[in-house]
PDB file of C-alpha atoms in Angstrom:
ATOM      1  CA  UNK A   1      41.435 -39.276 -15.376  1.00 70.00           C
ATOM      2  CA  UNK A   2      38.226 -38.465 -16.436  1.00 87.00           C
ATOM      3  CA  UNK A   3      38.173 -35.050 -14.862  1.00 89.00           C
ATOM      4  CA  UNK A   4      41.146 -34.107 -16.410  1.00 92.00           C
ATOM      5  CA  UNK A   5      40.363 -35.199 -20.410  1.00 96.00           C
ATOM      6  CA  UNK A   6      36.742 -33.951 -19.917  1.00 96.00           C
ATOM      7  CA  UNK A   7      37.641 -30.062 -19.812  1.00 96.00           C
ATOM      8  CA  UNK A   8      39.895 -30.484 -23.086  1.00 97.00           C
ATOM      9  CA  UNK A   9      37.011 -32.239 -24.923  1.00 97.00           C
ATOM     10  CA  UNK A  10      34.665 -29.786 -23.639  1.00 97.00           C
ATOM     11  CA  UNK A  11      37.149 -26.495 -25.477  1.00 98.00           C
ATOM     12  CA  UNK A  12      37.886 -28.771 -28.388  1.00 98.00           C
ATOM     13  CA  UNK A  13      33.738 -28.905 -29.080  1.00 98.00           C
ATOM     14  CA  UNK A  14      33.346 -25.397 -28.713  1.00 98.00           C
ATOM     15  CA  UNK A  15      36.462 -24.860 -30.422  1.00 98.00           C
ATOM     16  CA  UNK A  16      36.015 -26.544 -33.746  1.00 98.00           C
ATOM     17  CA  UNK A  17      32.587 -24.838 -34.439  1.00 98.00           C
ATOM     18  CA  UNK A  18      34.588 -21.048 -34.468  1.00 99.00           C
ATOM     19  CA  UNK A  19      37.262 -22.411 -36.320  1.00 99.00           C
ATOM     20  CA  UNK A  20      35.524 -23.977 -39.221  1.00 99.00           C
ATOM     21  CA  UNK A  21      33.051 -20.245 -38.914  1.00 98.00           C
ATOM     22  CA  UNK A  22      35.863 -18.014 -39.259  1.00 99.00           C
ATOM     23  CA  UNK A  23      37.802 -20.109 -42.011  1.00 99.00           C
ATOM     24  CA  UNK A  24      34.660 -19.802 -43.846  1.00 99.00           C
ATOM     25  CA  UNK A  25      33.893 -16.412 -43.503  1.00 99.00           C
ATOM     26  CA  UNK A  26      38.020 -15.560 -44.621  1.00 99.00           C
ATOM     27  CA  UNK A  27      37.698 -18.010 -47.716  1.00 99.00           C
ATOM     28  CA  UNK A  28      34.386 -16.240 -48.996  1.00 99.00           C
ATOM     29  CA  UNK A  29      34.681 -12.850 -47.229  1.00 99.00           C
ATOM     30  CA  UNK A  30      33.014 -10.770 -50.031  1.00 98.00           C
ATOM     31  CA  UNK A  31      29.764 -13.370 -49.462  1.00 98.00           C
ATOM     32  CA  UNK A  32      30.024 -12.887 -45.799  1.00 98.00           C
ATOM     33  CA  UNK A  33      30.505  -9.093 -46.111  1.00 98.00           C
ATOM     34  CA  UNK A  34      27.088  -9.140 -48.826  1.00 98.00           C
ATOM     35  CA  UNK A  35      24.853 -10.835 -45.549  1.00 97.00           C
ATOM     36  CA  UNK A  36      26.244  -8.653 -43.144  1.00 98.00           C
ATOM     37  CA  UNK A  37      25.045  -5.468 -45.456  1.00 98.00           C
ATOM     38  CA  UNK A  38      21.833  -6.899 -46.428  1.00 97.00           C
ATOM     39  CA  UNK A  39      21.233  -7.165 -42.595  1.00 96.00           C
ATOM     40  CA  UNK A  40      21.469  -3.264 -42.720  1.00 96.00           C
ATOM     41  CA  UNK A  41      24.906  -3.300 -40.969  1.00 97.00           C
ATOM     42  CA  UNK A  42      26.950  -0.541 -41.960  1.00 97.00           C
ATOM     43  CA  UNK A  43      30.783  -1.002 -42.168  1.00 98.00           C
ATOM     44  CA  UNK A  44      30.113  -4.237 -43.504  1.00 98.00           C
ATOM     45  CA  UNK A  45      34.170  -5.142 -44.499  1.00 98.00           C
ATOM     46  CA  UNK A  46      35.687  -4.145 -40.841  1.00 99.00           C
ATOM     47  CA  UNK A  47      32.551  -6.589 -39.064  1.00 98.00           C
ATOM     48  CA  UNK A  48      33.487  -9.141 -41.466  1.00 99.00           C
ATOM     49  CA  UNK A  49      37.212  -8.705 -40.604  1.00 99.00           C
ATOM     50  CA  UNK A  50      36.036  -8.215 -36.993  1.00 98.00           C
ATOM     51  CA  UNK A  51      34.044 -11.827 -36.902  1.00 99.00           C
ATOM     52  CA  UNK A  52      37.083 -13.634 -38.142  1.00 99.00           C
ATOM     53  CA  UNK A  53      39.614 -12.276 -35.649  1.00 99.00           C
ATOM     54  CA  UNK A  54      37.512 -12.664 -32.996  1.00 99.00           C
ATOM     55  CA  UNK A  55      36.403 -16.080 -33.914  1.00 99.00           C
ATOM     56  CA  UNK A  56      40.027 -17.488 -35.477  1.00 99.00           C
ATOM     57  CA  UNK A  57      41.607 -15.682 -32.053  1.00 99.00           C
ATOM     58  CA  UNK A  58      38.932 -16.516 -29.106  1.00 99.00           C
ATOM     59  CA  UNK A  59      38.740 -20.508 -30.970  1.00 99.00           C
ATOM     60  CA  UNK A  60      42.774 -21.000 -30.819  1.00 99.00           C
ATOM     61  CA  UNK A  61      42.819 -19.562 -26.852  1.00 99.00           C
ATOM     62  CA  UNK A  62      39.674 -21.804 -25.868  1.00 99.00           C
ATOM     63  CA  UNK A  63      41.348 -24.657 -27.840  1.00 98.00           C
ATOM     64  CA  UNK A  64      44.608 -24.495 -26.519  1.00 98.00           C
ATOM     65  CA  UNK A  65      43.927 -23.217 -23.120  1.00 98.00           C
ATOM     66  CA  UNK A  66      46.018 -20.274 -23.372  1.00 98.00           C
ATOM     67  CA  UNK A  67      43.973 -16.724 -21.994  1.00 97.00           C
ATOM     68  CA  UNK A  68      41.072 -19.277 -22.326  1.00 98.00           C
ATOM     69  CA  UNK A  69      39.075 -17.358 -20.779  1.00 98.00           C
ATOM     70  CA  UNK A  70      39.896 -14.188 -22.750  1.00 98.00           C
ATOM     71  CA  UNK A  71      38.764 -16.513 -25.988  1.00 99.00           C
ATOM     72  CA  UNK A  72      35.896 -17.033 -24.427  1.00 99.00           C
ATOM     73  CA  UNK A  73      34.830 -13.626 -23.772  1.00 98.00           C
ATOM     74  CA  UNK A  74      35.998 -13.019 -27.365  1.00 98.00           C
ATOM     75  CA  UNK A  75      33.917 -15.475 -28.801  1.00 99.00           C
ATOM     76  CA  UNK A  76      30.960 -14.518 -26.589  1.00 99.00           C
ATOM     77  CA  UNK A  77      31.280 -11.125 -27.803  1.00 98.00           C
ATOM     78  CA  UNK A  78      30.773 -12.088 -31.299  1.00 98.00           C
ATOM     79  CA  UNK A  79      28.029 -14.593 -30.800  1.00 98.00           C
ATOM     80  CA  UNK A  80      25.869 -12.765 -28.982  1.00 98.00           C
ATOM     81  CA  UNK A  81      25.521  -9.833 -31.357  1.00 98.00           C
ATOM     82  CA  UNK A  82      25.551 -12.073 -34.337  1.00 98.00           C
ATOM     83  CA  UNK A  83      23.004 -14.285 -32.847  1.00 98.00           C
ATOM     84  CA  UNK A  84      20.957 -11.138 -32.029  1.00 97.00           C
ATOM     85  CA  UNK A  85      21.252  -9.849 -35.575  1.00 97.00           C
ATOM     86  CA  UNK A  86      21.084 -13.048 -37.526  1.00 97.00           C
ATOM     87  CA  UNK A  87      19.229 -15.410 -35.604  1.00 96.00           C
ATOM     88  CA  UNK A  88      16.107 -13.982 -34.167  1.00 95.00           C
ATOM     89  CA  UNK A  89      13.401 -14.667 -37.033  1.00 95.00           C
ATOM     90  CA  UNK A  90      11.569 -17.015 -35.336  1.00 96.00           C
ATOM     91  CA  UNK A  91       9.312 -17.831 -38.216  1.00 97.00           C
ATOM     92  CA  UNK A  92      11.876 -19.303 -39.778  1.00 97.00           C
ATOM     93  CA  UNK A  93      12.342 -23.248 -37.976  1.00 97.00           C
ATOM     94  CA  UNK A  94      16.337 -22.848 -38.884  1.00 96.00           C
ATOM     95  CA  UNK A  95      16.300 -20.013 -37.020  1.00 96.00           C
ATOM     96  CA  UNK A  96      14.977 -21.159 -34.116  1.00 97.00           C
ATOM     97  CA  UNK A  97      17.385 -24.196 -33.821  1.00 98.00           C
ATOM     98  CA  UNK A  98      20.165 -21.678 -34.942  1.00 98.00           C
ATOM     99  CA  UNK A  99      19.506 -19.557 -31.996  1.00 98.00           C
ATOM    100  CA  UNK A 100      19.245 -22.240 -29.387  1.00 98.00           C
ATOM    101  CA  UNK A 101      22.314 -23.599 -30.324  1.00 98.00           C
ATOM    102  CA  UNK A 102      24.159 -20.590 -29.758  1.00 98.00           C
ATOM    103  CA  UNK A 103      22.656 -20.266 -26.515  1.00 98.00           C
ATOM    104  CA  UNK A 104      24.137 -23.737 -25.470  1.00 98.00           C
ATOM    105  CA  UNK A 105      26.993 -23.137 -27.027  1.00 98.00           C
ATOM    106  CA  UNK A 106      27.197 -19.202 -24.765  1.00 99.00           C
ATOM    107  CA  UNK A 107      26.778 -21.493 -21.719  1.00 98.00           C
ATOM    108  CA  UNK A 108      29.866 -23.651 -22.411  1.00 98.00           C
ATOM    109  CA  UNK A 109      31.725 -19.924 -23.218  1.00 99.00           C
ATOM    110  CA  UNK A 110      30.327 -18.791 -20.025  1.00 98.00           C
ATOM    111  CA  UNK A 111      31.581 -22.276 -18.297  1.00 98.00           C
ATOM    112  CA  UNK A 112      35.270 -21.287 -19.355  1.00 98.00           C
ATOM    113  CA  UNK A 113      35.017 -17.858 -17.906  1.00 98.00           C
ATOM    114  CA  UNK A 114      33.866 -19.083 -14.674  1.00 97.00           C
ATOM    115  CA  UNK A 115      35.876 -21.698 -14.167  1.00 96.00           C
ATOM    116  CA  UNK A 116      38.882 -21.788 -16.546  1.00 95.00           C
ATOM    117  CA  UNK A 117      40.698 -24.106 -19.404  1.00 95.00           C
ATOM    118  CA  UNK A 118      41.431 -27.128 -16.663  1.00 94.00           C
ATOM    119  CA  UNK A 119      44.159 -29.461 -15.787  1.00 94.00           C
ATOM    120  CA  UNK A 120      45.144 -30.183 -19.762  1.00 92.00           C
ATOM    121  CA  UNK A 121      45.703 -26.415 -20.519  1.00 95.00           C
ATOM    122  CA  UNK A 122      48.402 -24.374 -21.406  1.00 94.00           C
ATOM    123  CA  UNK A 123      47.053 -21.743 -18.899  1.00 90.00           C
ATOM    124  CA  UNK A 124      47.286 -24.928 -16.402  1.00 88.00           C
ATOM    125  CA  UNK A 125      50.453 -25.289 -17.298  1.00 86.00           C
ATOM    126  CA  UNK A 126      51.755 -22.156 -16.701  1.00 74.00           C
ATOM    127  CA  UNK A 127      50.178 -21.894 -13.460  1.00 66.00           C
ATOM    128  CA  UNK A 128      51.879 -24.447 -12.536  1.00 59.00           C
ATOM    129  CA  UNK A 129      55.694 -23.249 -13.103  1.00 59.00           C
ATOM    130  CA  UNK A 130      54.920 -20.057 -11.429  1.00 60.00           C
ATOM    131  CA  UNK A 131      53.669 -22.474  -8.099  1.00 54.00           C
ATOM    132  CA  UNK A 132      57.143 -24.081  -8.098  1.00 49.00           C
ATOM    133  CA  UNK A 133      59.386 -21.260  -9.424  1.00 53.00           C
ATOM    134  CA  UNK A 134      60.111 -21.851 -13.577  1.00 52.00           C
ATOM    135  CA  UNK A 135      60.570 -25.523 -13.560  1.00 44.00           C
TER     136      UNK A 135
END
Protein backbone atom coordinates (compact mmCIF):
# COMPACT_ATOMS: atom_id res chain seq x y z
CA UNK A 1 0.00 0.00 0.00
CA UNK A 2 2.57 2.06 1.12
CA UNK A 3 4.68 1.72 -1.97
CA UNK A 4 2.06 2.66 -4.07
CA UNK A 5 0.70 6.16 -2.15
CA UNK A 6 4.39 7.05 -1.42
CA UNK A 7 5.37 7.96 -5.18
CA UNK A 8 2.09 10.22 -5.50
CA UNK A 9 2.99 12.09 -2.27
CA UNK A 10 6.45 12.31 -3.32
CA UNK A 11 5.13 14.38 -7.11
CA UNK A 12 2.44 16.12 -5.13
CA UNK A 13 5.51 17.79 -2.79
CA UNK A 14 7.48 18.67 -5.61
CA UNK A 15 4.51 19.59 -7.41
CA UNK A 16 2.87 22.20 -5.27
CA UNK A 17 6.14 24.27 -4.84
CA UNK A 18 6.13 24.98 -9.07
CA UNK A 19 2.65 25.54 -9.02
CA UNK A 20 2.28 28.14 -6.37
CA UNK A 21 6.03 29.69 -8.30
CA UNK A 22 4.56 29.98 -11.58
CA UNK A 23 1.02 31.32 -10.40
CA UNK A 24 3.02 33.90 -8.78
CA UNK A 25 5.23 34.87 -11.30
CA UNK A 26 1.80 35.08 -13.97
CA UNK A 27 -0.18 37.21 -11.28
CA UNK A 28 2.80 39.80 -10.89
CA UNK A 29 4.69 39.19 -14.16
CA UNK A 30 5.88 42.84 -14.65
CA UNK A 31 7.63 42.34 -10.87
CA UNK A 32 9.03 39.09 -11.95
CA UNK A 33 10.15 40.45 -15.36
CA UNK A 34 11.88 43.80 -13.16
CA UNK A 35 14.24 40.86 -11.06
CA UNK A 36 14.96 38.99 -13.98
CA UNK A 37 16.43 42.42 -15.71
CA UNK A 38 18.06 43.69 -12.71
CA UNK A 39 19.91 40.27 -12.74
CA UNK A 40 21.35 41.56 -16.14
CA UNK A 41 19.19 39.06 -18.13
CA UNK A 42 18.33 40.30 -21.37
CA UNK A 43 14.92 39.35 -22.92
CA UNK A 44 13.56 39.72 -19.64
CA UNK A 45 9.47 39.28 -20.82
CA UNK A 46 10.06 35.87 -22.98
CA UNK A 47 12.26 34.29 -19.56
CA UNK A 48 9.47 35.42 -17.53
CA UNK A 49 6.94 33.81 -19.94
CA UNK A 50 9.50 30.97 -20.29
CA UNK A 51 9.61 30.26 -16.22
CA UNK A 52 5.87 30.03 -16.08
CA UNK A 53 5.34 27.53 -18.89
CA UNK A 54 7.91 25.53 -17.87
CA UNK A 55 7.00 25.58 -14.28
CA UNK A 56 2.83 25.61 -14.72
CA UNK A 57 3.62 22.65 -17.57
CA UNK A 58 6.58 20.39 -15.92
CA UNK A 59 4.31 20.88 -12.18
CA UNK A 60 0.86 19.53 -13.85
CA UNK A 61 2.96 16.36 -15.68
CA UNK A 62 4.94 15.57 -12.31
CA UNK A 63 1.59 16.03 -10.47
CA UNK A 64 -0.50 14.03 -12.48
CA UNK A 65 1.91 11.51 -13.71
CA UNK A 66 1.37 12.13 -17.23
CA UNK A 67 5.09 12.53 -19.39
CA UNK A 68 6.24 12.78 -15.69
CA UNK A 69 9.29 12.50 -16.51
CA UNK A 70 9.23 15.09 -19.32
CA UNK A 71 7.91 17.60 -16.30
CA UNK A 72 10.63 16.75 -14.62
CA UNK A 73 13.22 17.51 -17.04
CA UNK A 74 11.15 20.68 -17.63
CA UNK A 75 11.25 21.75 -14.27
CA UNK A 76 14.92 20.81 -13.89
CA UNK A 77 15.65 22.91 -16.74
CA UNK A 78 14.32 25.92 -15.15
CA UNK A 79 15.67 25.39 -11.69
CA UNK A 80 18.92 24.87 -12.40
CA UNK A 81 19.56 28.06 -14.35
CA UNK A 82 17.43 30.06 -12.03
CA UNK A 83 19.13 28.66 -9.07
CA UNK A 84 22.47 29.44 -10.80
CA UNK A 85 21.42 33.01 -11.52
CA UNK A 86 19.44 33.82 -8.44
CA UNK A 87 20.67 31.80 -5.77
CA UNK A 88 24.39 31.75 -5.59
CA UNK A 89 25.21 34.85 -3.20
CA UNK A 90 26.35 33.04 -0.52
CA UNK A 91 26.74 35.99 1.75
CA UNK A 92 23.41 36.28 1.91
CA UNK A 93 22.02 33.26 4.74
CA UNK A 94 18.58 33.18 2.48
CA UNK A 95 20.55 32.39 -0.17
CA UNK A 96 22.25 29.72 1.05
CA UNK A 97 19.08 27.86 2.34
CA UNK A 98 17.47 28.96 -1.06
CA UNK A 99 20.05 27.12 -2.94
CA UNK A 100 20.10 23.96 -0.93
CA UNK A 101 16.65 23.58 -1.22
CA UNK A 102 16.65 23.54 -4.79
CA UNK A 103 19.26 21.08 -4.77
CA UNK A 104 16.96 18.64 -2.75
CA UNK A 105 14.29 19.50 -4.50
CA UNK A 106 16.68 18.64 -8.26
CA UNK A 107 17.20 15.24 -6.56
CA UNK A 108 13.49 14.38 -6.22
CA UNK A 109 13.26 15.82 -10.21
CA UNK A 110 16.11 13.63 -10.92
CA UNK A 111 14.25 10.62 -8.87
CA UNK A 112 11.26 10.94 -11.45
CA UNK A 113 13.49 10.77 -14.43
CA UNK A 114 15.15 7.74 -13.28
CA UNK A 115 12.57 5.92 -12.18
CA UNK A 116 9.16 7.28 -13.29
CA UNK A 117 5.59 8.68 -11.85
CA UNK A 118 4.74 5.03 -10.07
CA UNK A 119 1.84 2.78 -9.63
CA UNK A 120 -0.80 5.92 -8.94
CA UNK A 121 0.08 7.66 -12.30
CA UNK A 122 -1.59 8.42 -15.28
CA UNK A 123 1.60 7.32 -17.18
CA UNK A 124 1.00 3.97 -14.98
CA UNK A 125 -2.09 3.85 -16.17
CA UNK A 126 -1.58 3.96 -19.58
CA UNK A 127 1.07 1.49 -19.46
CA UNK A 128 -1.07 -0.60 -18.32
CA UNK A 129 -3.89 -0.70 -21.21
CA UNK A 130 -1.24 -1.01 -23.75
CA UNK A 131 0.02 -4.49 -21.56
CA UNK A 132 -3.52 -5.90 -21.99
CA UNK A 133 -4.64 -4.38 -25.33
CA UNK A 134 -7.08 -0.97 -24.59
CA UNK A 135 -9.03 -2.27 -21.72
Amino acid sequence: MFKKIIPLIARTCLAVIFIRSGVGKALDFSGTQEQIASAGLPLAALLTAGAIVFELVGAALVLLGYKAKWGALLLILFLIPATLVFHTNFAEAMQVTQFFKNLAILGGLLMVTAFGSGPLSLDNQTSSRRRFGGM
